[in-house]
Coordinates of C-alpha atoms in Angstrom, one line a residue:
M1 CA 174.4 5.8 -78.9
S2 CA 171.7 3.3 -79.2
A3 CA 170.2 1.0 -81.9
G4 CA 167.1 2.8 -80.9
G5 CA 168.0 6.6 -80.8
G6 CA 169.9 9.1 -80.4
F7 CA 172.1 10.0 -77.2
G8 CA 172.0 6.5 -75.9
V9 CA 168.4 7.8 -75.0
S10 CA 166.0 4.1 -76.6
D11 CA 161.8 5.0 -77.2
E12 CA 161.9 2.4 -74.6
L13 CA 163.8 4.4 -71.7
M14 CA 161.7 7.2 -72.9
L15 CA 158.2 5.7 -72.4
S16 CA 159.7 3.9 -68.9
S17 CA 160.5 7.7 -67.4
I18 CA 156.9 8.6 -68.3
F19 CA 154.9 6.0 -67.0
A20 CA 157.1 5.8 -63.9
G21 CA 156.0 9.8 -63.5
L22 CA 152.5 8.8 -64.7
T23 CA 151.8 6.3 -62.0
S24 CA 153.6 7.4 -59.3
A25 CA 150.8 8.8 -57.6
W26 CA 148.9 5.5 -57.3
Y27 CA 150.5 3.5 -55.2
D28 CA 151.4 7.3 -52.8
V29 CA 148.2 9.8 -53.3
N30 CA 151.7 12.6 -51.9
D31 CA 153.6 11.0 -54.7
I32 CA 153.7 13.7 -57.4
G33 CA 156.5 12.3 -59.0
Q34 CA 159.4 15.1 -58.7
S35 CA 162.2 13.4 -59.5
H36 CA 160.5 11.9 -62.7
V37 CA 159.8 15.2 -63.8
F38 CA 163.2 16.6 -63.6
G39 CA 164.9 14.1 -65.1
S40 CA 162.6 13.3 -67.4
Q41 CA 163.3 16.6 -68.8
V42 CA 166.8 16.4 -69.9
L43 CA 165.9 12.3 -71.7
L44 CA 163.4 13.5 -73.5
S45 CA 165.7 16.5 -74.9
L46 CA 168.5 14.2 -75.5
W47 CA 166.1 11.6 -77.2
L48 CA 164.6 14.5 -78.9
M49 CA 168.1 15.0 -79.9
G50 CA 168.9 12.0 -81.6
R51 CA 165.6 12.2 -84.1
V52 CA 166.7 15.5 -85.7
G53 CA 165.3 15.2 -88.9
Q54 CA 163.9 11.7 -88.7
R55 CA 159.9 11.8 -89.2
L56 CA 158.9 9.9 -85.8
S57 CA 156.7 7.1 -85.9
Y58 CA 153.8 6.6 -84.7
Q59 CA 155.0 4.7 -81.3
Q60 CA 157.5 8.0 -81.1
T61 CA 154.4 10.0 -81.5
F62 CA 152.5 8.2 -79.1
I63 CA 155.9 9.0 -76.8
L64 CA 155.7 12.2 -77.7
G65 CA 152.1 12.5 -76.4
A66 CA 152.1 11.0 -73.6
Y67 CA 155.5 13.0 -72.3
V68 CA 153.0 16.7 -73.0
Y69 CA 150.3 15.2 -71.2
W70 CA 151.8 13.9 -68.3
F71 CA 153.9 17.3 -67.7
M72 CA 150.6 19.7 -68.6
I73 CA 148.8 17.6 -64.7
S74 CA 152.2 17.9 -63.2
S75 CA 152.8 21.6 -63.8
F76 CA 149.7 22.1 -61.3
A77 CA 152.0 20.5 -58.8
A78 CA 155.4 19.5 -59.2
G79 CA 158.8 21.7 -60.1
D80 CA 159.9 25.2 -60.1
P81 CA 157.5 26.5 -61.5
W82 CA 159.3 29.3 -63.7
Q83 CA 161.6 26.3 -65.0
S84 CA 158.3 23.9 -65.6
F85 CA 157.6 26.9 -68.1
C86 CA 160.5 27.8 -69.6
Y87 CA 160.8 24.1 -70.6
Q88 CA 157.4 24.2 -71.7
E89 CA 157.2 26.9 -74.1
A90 CA 160.2 25.6 -75.6
L91 CA 159.2 22.5 -76.6
Q92 CA 155.8 24.3 -78.2
G93 CA 158.6 25.3 -80.4
T94 CA 160.0 22.1 -81.3
L95 CA 157.0 20.6 -81.7
A96 CA 156.0 23.0 -84.1
T97 CA 158.6 21.5 -86.0
L98 CA 158.4 18.3 -85.9
D99 CA 157.7 15.9 -89.0
M100 CA 155.0 13.5 -87.1
C101 CA 153.2 10.7 -87.8
R102 CA 150.0 10.9 -86.7
D103 CA 148.4 7.5 -87.8
V104 CA 148.9 3.7 -86.7
V105 CA 150.0 3.1 -90.6
D106 CA 152.8 6.0 -91.5
D107 CA 150.7 8.7 -93.6
E108 CA 153.5 10.1 -95.2
D109 CA 152.5 9.8 -98.3
V110 CA 148.1 10.9 -97.8
P111 CA 147.6 14.6 -99.0
E112 CA 147.9 17.0 -96.3
G113 CA 144.1 18.1 -97.1
E114 CA 143.3 14.2 -96.7
S115 CA 144.9 12.4 -94.0
K116 CA 143.9 12.1 -90.5
V117 CA 145.0 12.3 -86.9
Y118 CA 144.0 9.3 -85.2
P119 CA 143.4 10.1 -81.8
H120 CA 146.3 9.3 -79.4
P121 CA 145.4 7.3 -76.4
L122 CA 146.0 10.5 -73.3
T123 CA 146.0 13.8 -75.2
G124 CA 143.0 12.1 -78.1
F125 CA 142.8 15.5 -79.5
S126 CA 145.8 17.5 -80.0
N127 CA 149.2 17.5 -78.5
E128 CA 148.5 22.1 -78.3
V129 CA 145.9 21.6 -76.2
C130 CA 148.6 19.6 -73.6
L131 CA 151.4 22.5 -73.5
A132 CA 148.6 25.7 -73.1
V133 CA 146.7 23.9 -70.1
G134 CA 150.3 22.9 -69.1
K135 CA 151.5 26.1 -69.0
V136 CA 148.5 27.5 -67.3
G137 CA 150.1 25.6 -64.6
S138 CA 153.0 26.2 -64.7
L139 CA 152.2 30.3 -65.0
C140 CA 150.0 30.4 -62.8
R141 CA 151.7 28.6 -59.7
L142 CA 155.0 31.0 -60.7
Y143 CA 152.8 33.9 -59.7
Y144 CA 151.2 32.3 -56.3
N145 CA 155.0 32.0 -54.9
S146 CA 156.9 35.0 -56.3
T147 CA 156.6 38.8 -55.8
G148 CA 158.0 41.5 -58.7
D149 CA 159.8 41.4 -61.1
R150 CA 159.4 37.5 -61.3
R151 CA 154.8 37.8 -60.6
D152 CA 155.1 40.3 -63.5
V153 CA 156.7 38.2 -66.2
A154 CA 153.9 35.9 -64.9
K155 CA 151.6 38.1 -66.0
K156 CA 153.1 39.5 -69.0
K157 CA 152.5 35.5 -70.5
A158 CA 149.6 35.0 -68.7
R159 CA 148.8 37.3 -71.9
I160 CA 150.5 35.1 -74.0
S161 CA 148.7 32.1 -72.9
E162 CA 145.6 33.5 -73.0
Q163 CA 145.4 34.3 -76.8
E164 CA 146.8 30.6 -77.6
L165 CA 144.5 29.4 -75.7
L166 CA 141.6 31.7 -77.7
D167 CA 143.1 30.8 -81.3
L168 CA 143.1 27.4 -80.6
G169 CA 140.6 26.4 -83.6
V170 CA 137.5 23.7 -83.0
F171 CA 138.2 19.8 -84.4
E172 CA 136.1 18.3 -86.5
S173 CA 135.5 14.6 -85.9
E174 CA 135.3 14.6 -89.7
N175 CA 139.5 15.4 -89.3
F176 CA 140.1 12.3 -87.1
H177 CA 140.0 8.2 -88.3
D178 CA 137.5 6.3 -85.6
P179 CA 139.3 5.0 -83.0
Q180 CA 137.2 1.7 -83.2
D181 CA 136.5 2.0 -79.4
P182 CA 133.2 0.5 -78.2
K183 CA 133.2 2.9 -75.5
T184 CA 135.7 5.8 -76.6
T185 CA 134.0 8.2 -79.9
V186 CA 135.2 10.4 -81.5
E187 CA 132.4 13.5 -80.3
E188 CA 133.7 12.5 -76.7
I189 CA 137.0 12.5 -77.1
L190 CA 136.3 16.7 -78.9
S191 CA 134.8 17.2 -76.0
V192 CA 137.6 17.0 -73.4
R193 CA 139.6 18.5 -75.4
E194 CA 136.9 22.0 -75.5
A195 CA 137.2 21.1 -71.7
Y196 CA 140.5 21.4 -71.4
R197 CA 140.7 24.7 -73.3
L198 CA 138.1 26.4 -71.4
A199 CA 139.3 25.2 -68.7
G200 CA 143.0 26.8 -69.4
L201 CA 141.0 30.0 -69.6
L202 CA 139.3 30.0 -66.7
Q203 CA 141.6 28.8 -64.1
L204 CA 143.8 31.9 -66.3
Y205 CA 140.6 34.3 -65.6
D206 CA 141.1 33.2 -62.0
T207 CA 144.3 33.8 -61.2
F208 CA 145.0 37.1 -63.2
P209 CA 141.7 39.2 -62.9
Y210 CA 143.3 42.1 -65.3
L211 CA 142.4 39.4 -68.3
L212 CA 138.5 40.0 -68.4
H213 CA 139.3 44.0 -67.2
H214 CA 141.2 43.9 -70.7
Y215 CA 137.9 43.3 -72.5
S216 CA 136.2 46.1 -71.0
Q217 CA 138.9 48.9 -71.6
P218 CA 139.4 51.4 -74.5
S219 CA 142.3 51.4 -76.2
P220 CA 145.5 53.5 -75.0
S221 CA 146.4 55.9 -76.8
P222 CA 149.9 57.4 -76.6
E223 CA 149.2 59.6 -73.9
T224 CA 147.7 57.2 -71.1
P225 CA 149.0 54.9 -69.0
S226 CA 148.2 51.0 -70.9
P227 CA 144.7 49.2 -68.4
E228 CA 147.4 47.0 -67.8
S229 CA 149.3 49.0 -66.2
E230 CA 145.8 50.6 -64.1
S231 CA 144.5 46.9 -63.5
L232 CA 147.0 44.5 -63.2
E233 CA 146.2 44.1 -59.1
Q234 CA 142.0 44.1 -60.0
T235 CA 139.9 41.8 -58.5
H236 CA 137.1 40.8 -60.9
S237 CA 134.3 43.4 -60.7
P238 CA 130.6 41.5 -60.1
A239 CA 129.4 40.9 -63.5
Q240 CA 133.1 39.0 -63.9
H241 CA 132.4 37.3 -60.9
N242 CA 129.6 35.5 -62.7
F243 CA 131.5 35.1 -65.7
L244 CA 133.9 32.8 -64.1
L245 CA 130.8 30.9 -62.7
A246 CA 128.9 31.2 -65.8
L247 CA 132.7 29.7 -67.0
A248 CA 133.0 26.9 -64.7
I249 CA 129.1 25.9 -65.2
H250 CA 129.5 25.1 -68.8
I251 CA 132.6 23.0 -68.1
L252 CA 130.7 21.1 -66.0
R253 CA 128.1 20.2 -68.9
I254 CA 130.8 19.2 -71.4
L255 CA 132.1 17.0 -69.5
A256 CA 128.2 16.0 -68.1
T257 CA 127.1 15.1 -71.7
I258 CA 129.6 12.0 -72.3
P259 CA 129.4 8.7 -70.9
P260 CA 130.0 7.7 -68.0
S261 CA 131.3 4.3 -69.6
S262 CA 133.4 7.3 -71.8
G263 CA 137.4 5.8 -72.1
T264 CA 137.9 9.9 -71.9
R265 CA 136.6 9.4 -68.2
V266 CA 140.2 9.2 -66.6
L267 CA 141.2 12.2 -68.1
Q268 CA 138.6 14.5 -67.0
G269 CA 140.3 15.2 -63.8
L270 CA 141.8 18.3 -64.5
P271 CA 139.3 20.3 -65.8
A272 CA 136.4 19.1 -64.1
L273 CA 138.6 19.9 -60.5
I274 CA 139.3 23.6 -61.7
A275 CA 135.4 24.0 -62.9
A276 CA 134.7 23.0 -59.7
T277 CA 136.3 24.9 -57.2
W278 CA 133.8 28.0 -59.0
L279 CA 130.7 26.6 -58.2
V280 CA 129.9 29.7 -55.8
D281 CA 127.2 31.8 -55.5
P282 CA 126.4 34.6 -58.1
H283 CA 127.5 37.9 -57.4
P284 CA 124.8 39.0 -55.2
S285 CA 125.2 43.1 -56.4
T286 CA 124.0 42.2 -60.2
A287 CA 122.6 39.4 -62.5
D288 CA 124.1 40.6 -65.4
I289 CA 127.5 38.5 -66.7
F290 CA 130.5 39.5 -68.2
D291 CA 130.2 39.5 -72.3
H292 CA 133.2 38.5 -73.2
S293 CA 133.7 39.2 -76.7
Q294 CA 135.9 36.2 -77.6
L295 CA 134.5 33.9 -75.8
H296 CA 131.1 32.7 -77.0
L297 CA 129.1 30.5 -74.3
T298 CA 126.7 28.5 -75.4
T299 CA 125.3 25.1 -74.1
P300 CA 126.4 22.0 -75.3
P301 CA 124.2 20.8 -78.0
F302 CA 123.5 17.6 -76.4
P303 CA 120.4 16.0 -74.7
P304 CA 118.7 18.5 -72.4
F305 CA 119.4 18.4 -68.7
P306 CA 117.1 17.2 -66.2
S307 CA 114.3 20.4 -65.4
D308 CA 116.0 19.8 -61.3
E309 CA 118.9 22.2 -62.6
S310 CA 116.3 24.6 -63.2
T311 CA 114.1 24.3 -60.3
A312 CA 117.3 24.2 -58.2
S313 CA 120.2 26.6 -57.4
Q314 CA 122.6 26.3 -59.9
K315 CA 125.5 25.9 -57.1
Q316 CA 124.0 22.8 -55.3
Y317 CA 122.9 20.9 -58.3
W318 CA 126.5 21.2 -59.8
R319 CA 128.2 20.7 -56.8
D320 CA 125.9 17.4 -56.2
R321 CA 126.6 16.2 -59.8
V322 CA 130.3 16.4 -58.8
R323 CA 129.8 15.4 -55.7
D324 CA 128.2 12.0 -57.0
G325 CA 130.7 11.8 -60.0
L326 CA 133.9 11.6 -58.2
R327 CA 132.7 8.8 -55.7
K328 CA 131.5 6.8 -58.5
H329 CA 134.9 7.6 -60.2
D330 CA 136.7 7.1 -57.3
E331 CA 134.2 2.9 -56.8
Y332 CA 135.7 3.1 -60.2
V333 CA 138.8 3.0 -60.7
G334 CA 140.0 2.6 -57.1
L335 CA 142.5 5.1 -56.4
Q336 CA 143.7 8.4 -53.6
Q337 CA 143.7 10.7 -56.2
V338 CA 140.0 10.8 -57.3
S339 CA 139.0 10.6 -53.0
R340 CA 141.8 13.6 -52.9
V341 CA 140.3 15.7 -55.6
L342 CA 137.2 16.0 -53.7
N343 CA 138.9 16.3 -50.3
I344 CA 140.3 19.9 -52.2
V345 CA 136.8 20.7 -54.2
E346 CA 134.6 20.3 -50.7
E347 CA 137.1 21.9 -48.3
V348 CA 137.1 24.6 -51.3
W349 CA 133.3 25.2 -51.4
R350 CA 133.1 25.2 -47.2
L351 CA 135.5 27.9 -47.3
D352 CA 134.1 29.5 -50.2
D353 CA 131.3 29.3 -48.3
S354 CA 132.2 31.0 -44.9
R355 CA 133.7 33.5 -46.6
S356 CA 131.0 34.7 -48.8
Q357 CA 129.0 35.1 -45.7
G358 CA 131.7 37.6 -44.3
G359 CA 132.3 38.9 -47.5
G360 CA 135.8 37.6 -48.0
E361 CA 137.4 36.7 -50.8
K362 CA 137.3 33.2 -53.0
C363 CA 139.5 31.0 -52.6
K364 CA 141.9 30.0 -54.4
W365 CA 142.9 26.5 -54.3
M366 CA 145.6 26.1 -55.6
V367 CA 146.9 28.4 -52.7
F368 CA 145.0 26.0 -50.9
V369 CA 146.3 22.8 -52.1
A370 CA 149.5 24.1 -52.0
R371 CA 149.6 25.3 -48.4
K372 CA 147.6 22.3 -46.9
G373 CA 150.5 20.2 -49.3
L374 CA 147.7 17.7 -51.2
Q375 CA 149.2 18.5 -54.2
T376 CA 149.1 15.2 -56.6
L377 CA 148.1 14.5 -60.0
Y378 CA 145.2 15.2 -61.5
G379 CA 145.3 12.2 -64.4

């Protein structure tokens, strides 16, 4: 056993493993850190075993949050999706039982009702959101890569993941310590949290259309087949298509309210990618938008957007905004990951425009990326 932790895994070793994986794509955009993902799962299990019954220090809470963030973005690209999902599900249960210090100064003596969270530099808002979204990435890859029983399991798990994301409560800014970062406010951190939560739902609804059919069908009686059994393979209705477009634009509106100078800028890649790939034309047969009983989209309470959004096609307006934002971000960080994301969305847009003219189905960006070998870490 090491001095810093049990079973030979010190805090320093755990942190080194995480950052080796997180930064692998910095040097080679095609390196998704797959070997690091496998190894880190073993290391994290041993690291946590060495801390059973202990209160995690703020440093250890930071390490755990950094791992959760890395595993979330890697779940959309790397590793065996079923193994990845099972590991995240187990980790979710473990995190629920851990006693963690959430402030730089140990807050053990602060009453529960008065304690505040010090924003994590990576997860910022909550490990729970990152774990839930990471499970979405694993489930969607599992569905696209599987047949038969394994695909049926993915469908059933998707319902649970959807409810987890819907149930995640809204955090108030009063629950957080001000990070004292002149470039990053608590409100910006919470906006990114909401963008991730909604992006997870958008990805689920894109991959598993039956989740939306559930809200438009009556409850089954014992004499009738389950709506799920009849609807698992259905595609989106025209109104559901328009709902997903509205959800995508809603996510981009949230991200657009965050100043380009915000420290959260580097965390926005994944929700921006998921939303951008749904910038398509409204369904030609109807202007109606599906009414989701648990997810009502409202315009973010921020200054209004330029009037040209209403005069031009919403699709083209937001495509131009995404394109311009990714190009500026590429210049800002200088990493190939950003230009790769732009290449992905441009190609998905091209395919969607071509298919819509011919009446074809919408391009599934995760399938396209896997087929073309364009996976990278989207964060």
